[in-house]
Amino acid sequence: MTDIVTPAAASTSADPKAAAPPPAYDPRLTNDDLAPLKEQRWGSYHIFAFWMSDVHSVGGYVTAGSLFALGLAGWQVLAALLIGITIVYFLCNLVAAPSQRAGVPYPVMCRSAFGVIGANIPAIIRGLIAVAWYGIQTYLASAALIVVAIKLFPSLAPYAVASHYGFLGLSLLGWCAYLVLWVIQAAVFWQGMESIRKFIDFCGPAVYVVMFALCGYLIHKAGWGAINLQLGSVKYHGWDALPVVLGAIALVVSYFSGPMLNFGDFSRYAKSLGAVRRGNLLGLPVNFLAFSLLVVITASLTIPVYGQLITDPVETVARIDSTFAIVLGALTFTIATVGINIVANFISPAFDFSHVSPQRISWRMGGMIAAIGSVLITPWNLYNNPDVIHYTLEVLGAFIGPLFGVLIADYYLVRKRTIVVDDLFTMSESGRYWYRKGFNPVAVIATVVGAIFAVFPVLATSLYGMNTAAQYSWFIGCGLALVTYVLIAKYLPGLNSQSNKTVSPVT
């Protein structure tokens, strides 16, 4: 069935050509940032650049490199990468469609499934998750700045030791680097979505230039024969490798689960769904595989050149015997990480927190709430404990998965791709998305069921098989929430007081 939406009538203030929302829209549900876009101007390259910024970071480098050290053969890792990123590609195309056609961000689109007030549930969950990762990514990028500072001014080295000059677990130099990046990111964000688009258009390609230069430097030092697509010995053969391959696939999907969930925040700016799909194809399967190959080649060459495996690109750059190369490389990786941070962890909570109280919290204010929260959680203390990070990823997947499943089930399986845009912005009890006092109990139940079953293996890893099941927390939560939502909507329609309304969108 063809998607049918009401005409978008307004634009967001994050866009240079902003317009106020129609008077008919309830002020408790809208502002200039949340209202449907008047113009959608992003092409395929802008979506492609979005994914480059999302992939080309220190975190993306380390994640890709870690897959080649799982004890699998090189071809098995490449197969896992291809399957995992292809799954992400198709899921992103699915979640992109409703927001692109309605011209609204992710939290507004959630009103269709959760209700006009109930949509604050997924908005707050996604916003808080983004705040945590915003802080962690800022801390990762600040490490590169510290490398640059010490290289240029060696006398600063003592101030990088937290035990000598530190506060709340972070060194004085670390605090300075963190706050510098905090201000830079806030300044870029404050300029609005058009400036952010230009910024991410630059970030992704810039990292490729430095990555190829770094790879070329290491090949020059070690020779072509030193290239190896395995960063460790092959431990798994035959069917024994299957669980590890499946775990690698799940890791790829989990890594992208956050930006994948709120991809509608970006697809809403695209000219067409065709532009989104082309951008996704270039940015995900094509770009991610190319980047992963570049990562593993570069990492493998650190063994003959430096005598040890180095999977951190900033540390690799720091070993080069050229001040100019170190500064250029470290600054580039810093810019790249800033790019992914703004894309994945700044814009999302900006829309999510603005959604909670549109008239009191603008898009910019929502972003600043996220920025302040990222300091208060002292993310460097989280990152210093790898077990906590691993545990956190699985817990987050357990909550992100159900939200994704409910959104997809509602739009594709229950509503058959139909959106009544004007009803997304009304508090009238006759509105299609009012449900029961603004909440859809079906969506709430489905989310709770999916989250409980998904988070149980994470919390009960001591039980037999739970440690393995925890790797698939996103899939468990997504699948159970989707099935629960569809079954309740079909067999218990009385639970939803709006279920008997005939869908008749205005065209």
Coordinates of C-alpha atoms in Angstrom, one line a residue:
M1 CA 0.0 0.0 0.0
T2 CA 1.3 3.4 -0.9
D3 CA 2.2 5.8 1.9
I4 CA -0.2 8.7 2.1
V5 CA 0.5 11.7 4.3
T6 CA -1.0 15.1 4.8
P7 CA 1.0 17.9 3.3
A8 CA 3.8 19.1 5.4
A9 CA 3.1 22.7 6.2
A10 CA 6.0 24.0 8.2
S11 CA 9.8 24.0 8.6
T12 CA 12.1 23.6 11.5
S13 CA 14.2 26.5 12.9
A14 CA 17.2 24.2 12.5
D15 CA 16.8 25.0 8.8
P16 CA 17.6 28.4 7.4
K17 CA 14.2 28.8 6.0
A18 CA 12.1 28.2 9.0
A19 CA 8.4 28.9 9.3
A20 CA 6.0 28.8 12.2
P21 CA 3.8 25.7 12.5
P22 CA 0.1 26.1 11.5
P23 CA -2.2 27.7 14.1
A24 CA -4.2 24.5 14.2
Y25 CA -1.4 22.5 15.8
D26 CA -1.6 22.3 19.6
P27 CA 1.2 24.4 21.1
R28 CA 1.7 21.6 23.7
L29 CA 2.8 19.3 20.9
T30 CA 4.8 21.5 18.5
N31 CA 7.3 24.3 18.0
D32 CA 9.2 25.4 14.9
D33 CA 11.7 22.5 15.4
L34 CA 9.2 19.7 15.6
A35 CA 6.7 20.8 12.9
P36 CA 6.7 19.2 9.5
L37 CA 9.4 20.6 7.1
K38 CA 8.4 22.9 4.3
E39 CA 11.5 22.1 2.3
Q40 CA 13.4 18.8 2.1
R41 CA 16.8 19.5 0.4
W42 CA 19.2 16.8 1.3
G43 CA 20.5 14.6 -1.5
S44 CA 22.2 11.2 -1.6
Y45 CA 25.6 12.6 -0.8
H46 CA 24.4 14.3 2.4
I47 CA 23.1 10.9 3.7
F48 CA 26.3 9.3 2.5
A49 CA 28.3 11.9 4.5
F50 CA 26.1 11.3 7.5
W51 CA 27.1 7.6 7.6
M52 CA 30.8 8.4 6.9
S53 CA 30.7 10.7 10.0
D54 CA 29.0 7.9 11.9
V55 CA 31.6 5.3 10.9
H56 CA 34.9 7.2 10.6
S57 CA 35.7 7.7 14.3
V58 CA 38.0 6.3 16.9
G59 CA 35.1 4.1 18.2
G60 CA 34.4 2.8 14.6
Y61 CA 38.1 2.1 14.1
V62 CA 38.4 0.1 17.3
T63 CA 35.1 -1.8 16.7
A64 CA 36.0 -2.8 13.2
G65 CA 39.5 -3.9 14.2
S66 CA 38.2 -5.9 17.1
L67 CA 36.2 -8.1 14.8
F68 CA 39.3 -9.3 13.0
A69 CA 40.8 -10.4 16.3
L70 CA 37.9 -12.7 17.3
G71 CA 39.8 -15.9 16.1
L72 CA 38.0 -16.1 12.8
A73 CA 39.5 -16.4 9.3
G74 CA 39.6 -13.2 7.4
W75 CA 36.9 -14.2 4.9
Q76 CA 34.5 -15.1 7.8
V77 CA 35.0 -11.7 9.4
L78 CA 34.3 -10.0 6.0
A79 CA 31.2 -12.1 5.6
A80 CA 30.0 -11.2 9.1
L81 CA 30.6 -7.5 8.4
L82 CA 28.7 -7.7 5.1
I83 CA 25.7 -9.5 6.6
G84 CA 25.6 -7.2 9.7
I85 CA 25.9 -3.9 7.8
T86 CA 23.3 -5.1 5.1
I87 CA 20.9 -5.8 8.0
V88 CA 21.5 -2.2 9.2
Y89 CA 21.0 -0.9 5.7
F90 CA 17.6 -2.5 5.3
L91 CA 16.5 -1.5 8.8
C92 CA 17.5 2.1 8.2
N93 CA 15.5 2.2 5.0
L94 CA 12.5 1.0 6.9
V95 CA 12.8 3.6 9.7
A96 CA 13.6 6.4 7.3
A97 CA 10.3 6.2 5.3
P98 CA 7.7 7.6 7.7
S99 CA 9.8 10.5 8.9
Q100 CA 10.9 11.4 5.3
R101 CA 7.3 11.3 4.0
A102 CA 5.9 13.2 7.0
G103 CA 8.8 15.6 7.3
V104 CA 8.9 15.1 11.1
P105 CA 11.7 13.9 13.5
Y106 CA 11.8 10.5 15.3
P107 CA 10.0 11.5 18.6
V108 CA 7.0 13.0 16.6
M109 CA 6.8 9.9 14.5
C110 CA 6.5 7.9 17.6
R111 CA 3.2 9.5 18.4
S112 CA 1.6 7.3 15.8
A113 CA 2.5 4.2 17.9
F114 CA 2.7 5.5 21.5
G115 CA 0.2 8.3 21.4
V116 CA 0.7 12.1 21.4
I117 CA 1.8 12.1 25.0
G118 CA 3.0 8.5 25.3
A119 CA 5.7 9.3 22.7
N120 CA 7.6 11.0 25.5
I121 CA 8.5 7.5 26.7
P122 CA 10.7 6.5 23.7
A123 CA 11.9 10.2 23.4
I124 CA 13.3 10.2 27.0
I125 CA 14.8 6.7 26.8
R126 CA 16.6 7.6 23.5
G127 CA 17.6 11.0 24.8
L128 CA 19.2 9.6 28.0
I129 CA 21.1 7.0 26.0
A130 CA 22.4 9.6 23.7
V131 CA 23.6 11.8 26.6
A132 CA 25.7 8.9 28.0
W133 CA 27.4 8.2 24.6
Y134 CA 27.8 11.9 23.9
G135 CA 30.0 12.2 27.0
I136 CA 31.9 9.0 26.2
Q137 CA 32.6 10.1 22.6
T138 CA 33.7 13.6 23.7
Y139 CA 36.1 11.9 26.1
L140 CA 37.5 9.7 23.3
A141 CA 38.1 12.7 21.1
S142 CA 39.7 14.6 23.9
A143 CA 42.4 11.9 24.2
A144 CA 43.5 12.9 20.7
L145 CA 43.8 16.5 21.7
I146 CA 45.9 15.6 24.7
V147 CA 48.3 13.8 22.3
V148 CA 48.6 17.0 20.2
A149 CA 49.1 19.2 23.3
I150 CA 51.9 17.0 24.8
K151 CA 53.6 16.7 21.4
L152 CA 53.7 20.5 20.9
F153 CA 54.3 21.3 24.5
P154 CA 56.1 18.4 26.3
S155 CA 56.1 20.4 29.6
L156 CA 52.4 19.7 29.8
A157 CA 52.9 15.9 30.3
P158 CA 52.7 15.9 34.1
Y159 CA 49.3 17.6 33.9
A160 CA 48.0 14.6 32.0
V161 CA 48.4 12.3 35.0
A162 CA 45.1 12.2 37.0
S163 CA 46.8 11.1 40.2
H164 CA 49.0 14.2 40.3
Y165 CA 46.7 16.9 38.8
G166 CA 43.2 15.5 38.7
F167 CA 39.6 16.0 39.7
L168 CA 36.8 13.5 39.7
G169 CA 39.0 10.9 38.0
L170 CA 40.2 13.1 35.1
S171 CA 43.5 14.9 34.8
L172 CA 43.8 18.7 34.5
L173 CA 44.9 18.5 30.9
G174 CA 42.1 16.0 30.3
W175 CA 39.5 18.5 31.7
C176 CA 40.9 21.2 29.5
A177 CA 40.7 19.0 26.4
Y178 CA 37.2 17.8 27.2
L179 CA 35.9 21.3 27.8
V180 CA 37.5 22.6 24.6
L181 CA 35.7 19.9 22.6
W182 CA 32.5 20.5 24.6
V183 CA 32.5 24.1 23.5
I184 CA 33.4 23.4 19.9
Q185 CA 30.6 20.9 19.6
A186 CA 28.1 23.2 21.2
A187 CA 29.2 26.0 18.8
V188 CA 28.7 23.8 15.7
F189 CA 25.4 22.6 17.0
W190 CA 24.2 26.1 17.8
Q191 CA 24.6 27.2 14.2
G192 CA 21.7 24.9 13.2
M193 CA 21.1 21.9 11.0
E194 CA 22.5 23.5 7.8
S195 CA 25.8 24.2 9.4
I196 CA 25.9 20.6 10.8
R197 CA 25.2 19.3 7.3
K198 CA 28.2 21.2 6.0
F199 CA 30.3 20.0 8.9
I200 CA 29.6 16.3 8.4
D201 CA 30.0 16.7 4.6
F202 CA 33.6 17.5 5.4
C203 CA 34.4 15.1 8.3
G204 CA 34.0 11.7 6.6
P205 CA 36.1 12.4 3.5
A206 CA 38.8 14.1 5.6
V207 CA 39.3 11.0 7.7
Y208 CA 39.7 8.9 4.5
V209 CA 42.5 11.1 3.4
V210 CA 44.3 10.7 6.7
M211 CA 43.6 7.0 6.9
F212 CA 45.0 6.4 3.4
A213 CA 48.0 8.5 4.2
L214 CA 48.6 6.6 7.5
C215 CA 48.2 3.3 5.7
G216 CA 50.6 4.4 2.9
Y217 CA 53.2 5.4 5.5
L218 CA 53.0 2.0 7.2
I219 CA 53.2 0.1 3.9
H220 CA 56.3 2.2 3.1
K221 CA 57.9 1.2 6.4
A222 CA 56.8 -2.5 6.4
G223 CA 56.3 -3.4 2.7
W224 CA 53.3 -4.9 0.9
G225 CA 54.1 -8.4 2.1
A226 CA 53.3 -7.5 5.7
I227 CA 49.6 -6.9 5.1
N228 CA 47.4 -9.4 6.8
L229 CA 43.6 -9.6 7.1
Q230 CA 43.8 -11.5 10.5
L231 CA 44.8 -9.7 13.6
G232 CA 45.1 -12.9 15.6
S233 CA 45.4 -16.6 15.2
V234 CA 42.4 -18.6 13.8
K235 CA 40.8 -20.4 16.7
Y236 CA 37.5 -21.5 15.3
H237 CA 36.9 -23.8 12.3
G238 CA 33.9 -25.3 10.7
W239 CA 30.6 -25.2 12.6
D240 CA 32.5 -24.0 15.7
A241 CA 32.9 -20.7 14.0
L242 CA 29.2 -20.1 13.5
P243 CA 28.3 -18.8 17.0
V244 CA 31.3 -16.4 16.8
V245 CA 30.2 -15.2 13.3
L246 CA 26.6 -14.6 14.5
G247 CA 28.0 -12.7 17.5
A248 CA 30.0 -10.5 15.2
I249 CA 26.9 -9.8 13.1
A250 CA 25.0 -8.9 16.3
L251 CA 27.8 -6.6 17.3
V252 CA 27.7 -4.7 14.0
V253 CA 23.9 -4.2 14.4
S254 CA 24.2 -3.2 18.0
Y255 CA 26.9 -0.6 17.2
F256 CA 24.6 1.2 14.9
S257 CA 21.4 0.6 16.9
G258 CA 21.3 4.2 18.4
P259 CA 21.6 6.2 15.2
M260 CA 19.5 3.6 13.4
L261 CA 16.6 4.2 15.8
N262 CA 16.4 7.9 15.4
F263 CA 17.5 8.0 11.7
G264 CA 14.2 9.7 11.0
D265 CA 15.8 12.9 12.5
F266 CA 17.9 13.0 9.4
S267 CA 15.8 11.3 6.7
R268 CA 13.2 14.0 7.2
Y269 CA 15.5 16.4 5.4
A270 CA 16.0 14.2 2.3
K271 CA 14.4 15.1 -1.0
S272 CA 13.1 11.6 -1.6
L273 CA 13.2 8.1 -0.3
G274 CA 15.3 7.2 -3.4
A275 CA 17.9 9.7 -2.2
V276 CA 17.9 8.1 1.2
R277 CA 18.3 4.6 -0.1
R278 CA 21.1 5.6 -2.4
G279 CA 22.9 7.4 0.4
N280 CA 22.4 4.5 2.7
L281 CA 23.8 2.0 0.2
L282 CA 27.0 4.1 -0.3
G283 CA 27.3 5.0 3.4
L284 CA 26.7 1.6 4.9
P285 CA 27.6 -1.6 2.9
V286 CA 30.0 0.1 0.5
N287 CA 31.6 2.6 2.9
F288 CA 31.7 0.4 6.1
L289 CA 33.4 -2.5 4.3
A290 CA 36.0 -0.2 2.7
F291 CA 36.7 1.5 6.0
S292 CA 37.0 -1.9 7.8
L293 CA 39.5 -3.2 5.2
L294 CA 41.5 0.0 5.6
V295 CA 41.4 -0.4 9.4
V296 CA 42.6 -4.0 9.4
I297 CA 45.4 -3.4 6.9
T298 CA 46.6 -0.4 9.0
A299 CA 46.3 -2.3 12.3
S300 CA 48.1 -5.3 10.9
L301 CA 51.0 -3.2 9.7
T302 CA 51.6 -1.8 13.2
I303 CA 53.0 -5.2 14.3
P304 CA 56.1 -5.2 11.9
V305 CA 56.6 -1.4 12.2
Y306 CA 56.1 -0.9 16.0
G307 CA 56.5 -4.5 17.3
Q308 CA 53.0 -4.7 18.7
L309 CA 49.3 -4.6 17.6
I310 CA 47.8 -1.2 18.0
T311 CA 44.1 -0.8 17.4
D312 CA 43.8 2.8 18.5
P313 CA 44.4 5.1 15.5
V314 CA 45.4 8.0 17.8
E315 CA 48.1 5.9 19.4
T316 CA 49.3 4.7 15.9
V317 CA 49.5 8.3 14.7
A318 CA 51.4 9.3 17.9
R319 CA 54.2 6.8 17.0
I320 CA 55.0 8.6 13.8
D321 CA 58.4 10.5 14.0
S322 CA 56.9 13.7 12.6
T323 CA 55.3 16.4 14.6
F324 CA 53.3 17.7 11.7
A325 CA 51.9 14.2 10.9
I326 CA 51.0 13.6 14.5
V327 CA 49.2 16.9 14.8
L328 CA 47.4 16.6 11.5
G329 CA 46.4 13.0 12.2
A330 CA 45.2 13.5 15.8
L331 CA 43.3 16.6 14.9
T332 CA 41.6 14.8 12.0
F333 CA 40.5 11.9 14.2
T334 CA 39.3 14.5 16.8
I335 CA 37.2 16.2 14.1
A336 CA 35.8 12.9 12.9
T337 CA 34.8 11.9 16.4
V338 CA 33.2 15.3 16.9
G339 CA 31.3 14.6 13.7
I340 CA 29.8 11.3 14.9
N341 CA 29.1 12.8 18.3
I342 CA 27.0 15.6 16.9
V343 CA 25.3 13.3 14.4
A344 CA 24.5 10.4 16.7
N345 CA 24.4 11.9 20.2
F346 CA 23.6 15.6 20.0
I347 CA 20.8 16.0 17.5
S348 CA 18.8 13.1 18.8
P349 CA 18.5 14.3 22.4
A350 CA 17.9 17.9 21.1
F351 CA 14.7 16.7 19.4
D352 CA 13.9 14.2 22.2
F353 CA 14.1 16.7 25.1
S354 CA 12.4 19.5 23.0
H355 CA 9.5 17.0 22.4
V356 CA 8.9 16.7 26.2
S357 CA 7.9 20.4 26.5
P358 CA 8.0 22.1 23.0
Q359 CA 7.0 25.5 24.3
R360 CA 9.6 25.6 27.0
I361 CA 12.5 23.6 25.4
S362 CA 13.6 24.5 21.9
W363 CA 15.8 22.3 19.8
R364 CA 18.9 24.2 20.8
M365 CA 18.0 24.1 24.5
G366 CA 17.4 20.4 24.3
G367 CA 20.9 20.0 22.9
M368 CA 22.4 22.0 25.7
I369 CA 20.6 19.9 28.3
A370 CA 22.3 16.9 26.7
A371 CA 25.7 18.6 26.7
I372 CA 25.4 19.5 30.4
G373 CA 24.2 16.1 31.3
S374 CA 27.2 14.6 29.5
V375 CA 29.6 16.3 31.9
L376 CA 27.6 15.3 35.1
I377 CA 27.9 11.6 34.3
T378 CA 31.7 11.8 34.3
P379 CA 32.0 9.5 31.2
W380 CA 35.7 9.0 31.6
N381 CA 35.0 6.9 34.7
L382 CA 32.6 4.7 32.7
Y383 CA 35.1 4.3 29.9
N384 CA 37.9 3.3 32.2
N385 CA 36.1 0.1 33.0
P386 CA 35.7 -2.1 29.8
D387 CA 33.3 -4.5 31.6
V388 CA 30.9 -1.6 32.4
I389 CA 31.0 -0.4 28.8
H390 CA 30.3 -4.0 27.5
Y391 CA 27.5 -4.3 30.1
T392 CA 26.1 -0.9 29.2
L393 CA 26.0 -1.7 25.4
E394 CA 23.9 -4.8 26.1
V395 CA 21.5 -3.0 28.4
L396 CA 21.0 -0.2 26.0
G397 CA 20.4 -2.7 23.2
A398 CA 17.7 -4.2 25.4
F399 CA 15.8 -0.9 25.5
I400 CA 16.5 0.4 22.0
G401 CA 15.4 -2.8 20.3
P402 CA 11.8 -2.7 21.6
L403 CA 11.4 0.9 20.6
F404 CA 12.5 0.1 17.1
G405 CA 10.2 -3.0 16.9
V406 CA 7.1 -1.0 18.0
L407 CA 7.8 1.8 15.5
I408 CA 8.2 -0.6 12.6
A409 CA 5.2 -2.8 13.6
D410 CA 2.9 0.2 13.9
Y411 CA 3.8 1.9 10.6
Y412 CA 4.2 -1.2 8.3
L413 CA 2.1 -4.0 9.8
V414 CA -0.8 -2.2 11.6
R415 CA -1.3 1.1 9.8
K416 CA -0.1 -0.2 6.4
R417 CA 2.2 2.9 5.8
T418 CA -0.5 5.5 6.5
I419 CA 0.2 8.7 8.3
V420 CA -2.2 11.4 9.2
V421 CA 0.3 14.2 9.9
D422 CA -2.2 16.8 11.3
D423 CA -3.3 14.3 13.9
L424 CA 0.2 14.0 15.2
F425 CA -0.1 17.5 16.5
T426 CA -3.6 17.6 18.1
M427 CA -4.6 16.9 21.7
S428 CA -8.2 16.4 20.7
E429 CA -9.8 13.2 21.9
S430 CA -11.1 12.7 18.4
G431 CA -7.6 12.6 17.1
R432 CA -6.3 9.4 15.6
Y433 CA -3.3 9.2 17.9
W434 CA -5.0 10.2 21.2
Y435 CA -5.7 6.6 22.2
R436 CA -6.3 6.6 26.0
K437 CA -5.5 10.0 27.6
G438 CA -2.7 10.4 25.1
F439 CA -1.1 7.0 25.6
N440 CA -1.4 3.8 23.5
P441 CA -1.4 0.9 26.1
V442 CA -0.5 -1.5 23.3
A443 CA 2.8 0.2 22.5
V444 CA 3.6 0.5 26.2
I445 CA 2.9 -3.2 26.9
A446 CA 4.9 -4.3 23.8
T447 CA 7.9 -2.2 24.9
V448 CA 7.9 -3.5 28.4
V449 CA 7.6 -7.1 27.3
G450 CA 10.4 -6.7 24.8
A451 CA 12.7 -4.9 27.3
I452 CA 12.1 -7.4 30.1
F453 CA 12.9 -10.4 28.0
A454 CA 15.9 -8.7 26.4
V455 CA 17.5 -7.4 29.6
F456 CA 17.1 -10.6 31.5
P457 CA 20.1 -12.4 29.8
V458 CA 22.2 -9.3 30.5
L459 CA 21.4 -9.3 34.2
A460 CA 21.5 -13.1 34.6
T461 CA 24.8 -13.9 32.8
S462 CA 25.7 -16.4 35.5
L463 CA 22.9 -18.7 34.2
Y464 CA 23.7 -21.3 31.5
G465 CA 23.5 -19.8 28.0
M466 CA 22.6 -16.3 29.2
N467 CA 26.0 -14.8 28.4
T468 CA 25.6 -15.8 24.8
A469 CA 22.0 -14.6 24.7
A470 CA 23.0 -11.2 26.1
Q471 CA 24.9 -10.5 22.8
Y472 CA 21.5 -10.5 21.0
S473 CA 19.6 -8.2 23.4
W474 CA 18.7 -5.8 20.6
F475 CA 17.3 -8.6 18.4
I476 CA 15.4 -10.2 21.3
G477 CA 13.8 -6.9 22.3
C478 CA 13.0 -5.8 18.8
G479 CA 11.5 -9.1 17.8
L480 CA 9.4 -9.6 20.9
A481 CA 8.1 -6.0 20.9
L482 CA 7.1 -6.2 17.2
V483 CA 5.3 -9.5 17.6
T484 CA 3.6 -8.4 20.8
Y485 CA 2.4 -5.2 19.3
V486 CA 0.9 -6.8 16.2
L487 CA -0.8 -9.7 18.2
I488 CA -2.4 -7.3 20.7
A489 CA -3.5 -4.9 18.0
K490 CA -5.1 -7.8 16.1
Y491 CA -6.6 -10.0 18.8
L492 CA -7.3 -7.6 21.7
P493 CA -8.5 -4.5 19.8
G494 CA -10.6 -3.4 22.8
L495 CA -7.3 -2.6 24.7
N496 CA -6.9 0.3 22.3
S497 CA -9.9 2.6 22.4
Q498 CA -9.0 4.1 19.1
S499 CA -8.6 0.8 17.2
N500 CA -12.1 0.9 15.6
K501 CA -11.4 4.2 13.9
T502 CA -11.3 4.0 10.1
V503 CA -8.0 5.2 8.7
S504 CA -8.9 7.9 6.1
P505 CA -5.9 10.3 5.7
V506 CA -6.3 13.7 4.2
T507 CA -4.4 14.0 0.9

